[in-house]
């Protein structure tokens, strides 16, 4: 009842708010908060269609899915844990997965995801944009999951300074990201990373021209830390506040002009400014986005315009890596992918027979849950053969074989789905460029295999993968996505909608009214 009453009062409050296009911000001219924004935790229980609906209706997917880790973190009482587990209903069991937020967006050609809103009215045009006729600098902040990142980027794509506070060691002992601990670590580190990025760029905050911050998707309590700090700084220094969509930011990293040609020989940043309109990759292109939270193939049409060609029915590729790492007893703090990749180098990818997922479905969707189970069952069988109790106790060679076989089949699944998507977009749209982005794109074997997929086609494709450190989460992605948003300004977007400031948390209604 209490929940219903709360819900009713929230609906009443939201419906009494003025439409955002009529709202002017009183306290700082550059910020728009979408007070009616709503989010849900434990979106892991959502169906693909409801998430699609929310994507297309311009709401973010914010999820927290680590309940069991949190209860472990606060209770060491083994008896209680056992009792609790046995009482769990099916639904609760589903919520028990350990790892990052995930989306189960499925391939829907007609569904174009528009962070700007279909009508462009969900957000307000802002004054005070940096002057786009000359180079400008943006401070980017990222706190969507377990790393606190900040960076200063110039509008020609040069990263002037960056800093990243990793939380790997904090989450290691829990086997996955614990949101409460992540939030505290973000709070402790955010000022330090911002200052460090500024110092490296030899700048002060008054010198930056805008602040970009990840507003979702991600862990809500973590996102809040970055968003609140960005908001405070935007108010204090009177800077434009630019809300950044995390998935768009991953994708746009493929467009950042490469630095290798024009940095000084000692690696320092060259003084002269490049052409601010140059991009490593022009729209339209196809993107494979493979991270801990997402696994999608998207047709990228322009800034804020992405059509989902395929998505995962259950787990993401990064999640499959993380779960395999956990099974093998490898380090998982900050993601188990690198450890699985390293171990797989010592193994034979054909040694353990595993099924390639979704063989009968001739579409571009993914599924990794079945593979995860198959890996566990295969590993348990080897344990019996070797006479050991746990997978972690297996000899190195066996573990390496399991890692290599998992990676091989996981990537074969990508090759099949992606190859199909490439055929489709090439035929229908003449697209022949591929961007591979997100944390798993840091995997060298994946790069090698997708490079071969592109070059061995009858009409070869160009492929672009950002440098590994720019594939995983960091501050430069928020900064660069904000630059891209500022650069398109009103030209690509509905007239008068220059910057989309998406603020995912409901603020007091006076914040939005002027
Ligand atoms: O993009 P990201 O940093 O965070 C999300 O937005 O989810 O991606 C993190 C994911 C983790 O699942 C991690 O295990 C995976 O990327 N990952 C890798 C590698 N490096 C990171 N997976 C496979 N091989 C890697 N080298
Ligand atoms: Zn990410």
XYZ file of N, CA, C and O and ligand atoms in Angstrom, residues 100 246 250 291-294 318-319 321-322 334-338 341 438-440 442-443 471-473, ligand 1:
126
model
N 27.098 -6.328 -14.183
C 26.702 -4.973 -14.517
C 25.254 -4.935 -14.970
O 24.622 -5.954 -15.190
N 25.631 6.842 -22.344
C 26.836 6.023 -22.265
C 27.084 5.192 -23.533
O 28.219 5.036 -23.978
N 30.258 5.373 -26.135
C 31.110 4.259 -26.594
C 31.224 4.291 -28.115
O 32.315 4.161 -28.669
N 30.066 -4.677 -24.451
C 30.603 -4.233 -23.163
C 30.084 -5.171 -22.078
O 29.523 -6.226 -22.369
N 30.268 -4.766 -20.823
C 29.757 -5.587 -19.739
C 28.244 -5.477 -19.636
O 27.559 -6.422 -19.261
N 27.722 -4.326 -19.988
C 26.288 -4.086 -19.842
C 25.504 -4.293 -21.118
O 24.293 -4.491 -21.080
N 26.162 -4.248 -22.268
C 25.418 -4.273 -23.521
C 26.086 -5.125 -24.589
O 27.291 -5.350 -24.553
N 30.449 -9.229 -22.587
C 31.349 -8.920 -21.461
C 30.958 -9.707 -20.219
O 31.815 -10.211 -19.477
N 29.655 -9.836 -20.034
C 29.152 -10.576 -18.882
C 29.550 -12.050 -18.981
O 29.899 -12.681 -17.981
N 32.179 -13.191 -20.440
C 33.597 -13.233 -20.067
C 33.747 -13.178 -18.543
O 34.544 -13.927 -17.959
N 32.991 -12.289 -17.922
C 33.109 -12.121 -16.461
C 32.710 -13.402 -15.734
O 33.343 -13.817 -14.768
N 36.843 -5.278 -11.866
C 36.991 -4.464 -13.075
C 36.753 -5.258 -14.348
O 37.106 -4.820 -15.435
N 36.154 -6.436 -14.220
C 35.846 -7.233 -15.409
C 36.836 -8.364 -15.585
O 38.046 -8.177 -15.463
N 36.325 -9.561 -15.861
C 37.191 -10.733 -15.974
C 37.738 -10.947 -17.370
O 38.534 -11.867 -17.598
N 37.319 -10.109 -18.335
C 37.714 -10.290 -19.731
C 39.213 -10.394 -19.956
O 39.683 -11.360 -20.572
N 39.988 -9.424 -19.461
C 41.431 -9.487 -19.724
C 42.065 -10.781 -19.205
O 42.946 -11.347 -19.858
N 41.154 -13.613 -21.570
C 41.922 -13.456 -22.814
C 43.362 -13.943 -22.621
O 43.902 -14.680 -23.457
N 33.241 -0.569 -27.028
C 32.864 -1.159 -25.736
C 34.024 -1.970 -25.180
O 34.980 -2.310 -25.903
N 33.954 -2.302 -23.894
C 35.065 -2.934 -23.195
C 35.642 -4.166 -23.877
O 36.867 -4.338 -23.929
N 34.789 -5.034 -24.447
C 35.301 -6.280 -25.034
C 36.089 -6.009 -26.316
O 36.902 -6.834 -26.749
N 38.467 -4.307 -26.496
C 39.889 -4.259 -26.114
C 40.558 -5.613 -26.353
O 41.783 -5.710 -26.321
N 39.774 -6.647 -26.590
C 40.292 -8.004 -26.754
C 40.993 -8.155 -28.114
O 40.381 -7.950 -29.165
N 38.407 1.818 -25.238
C 37.256 0.918 -25.418
C 36.514 0.773 -24.093
O 35.287 0.764 -24.041
N 37.276 0.625 -23.003
C 36.646 0.485 -21.685
C 36.258 1.876 -21.167
O 36.663 2.895 -21.718
N 35.485 1.892 -20.101
C 34.941 3.153 -19.597
C 36.038 4.094 -19.098
O 36.940 3.668 -18.374
O 32.646 -0.825 -21.607
P 33.008 -1.376 -20.286
O 34.264 -0.844 -19.631
O 31.846 -1.199 -19.244
C 30.494 -1.255 -19.609
O 29.993 -0.252 -20.133
O 29.911 -2.348 -19.415
O 33.127 -2.947 -20.471
C 33.519 -3.780 -19.436
C 33.463 -5.207 -19.931
C 33.686 -6.213 -18.829
O 32.716 -7.224 -18.936
C 35.072 -6.747 -19.139
O 35.259 -8.094 -18.714
C 35.113 -6.638 -20.643
O 34.475 -5.419 -20.919
N 36.484 -6.612 -21.148
C 37.015 -7.583 -21.904
C 38.357 -7.214 -22.121
N 38.592 -6.023 -21.511
C 37.419 -5.661 -20.906
N 36.482 -8.713 -22.387
C 37.283 -9.513 -23.115
N 38.576 -9.240 -23.359
C 39.160 -8.120 -22.894
N 40.432 -7.862 -23.133
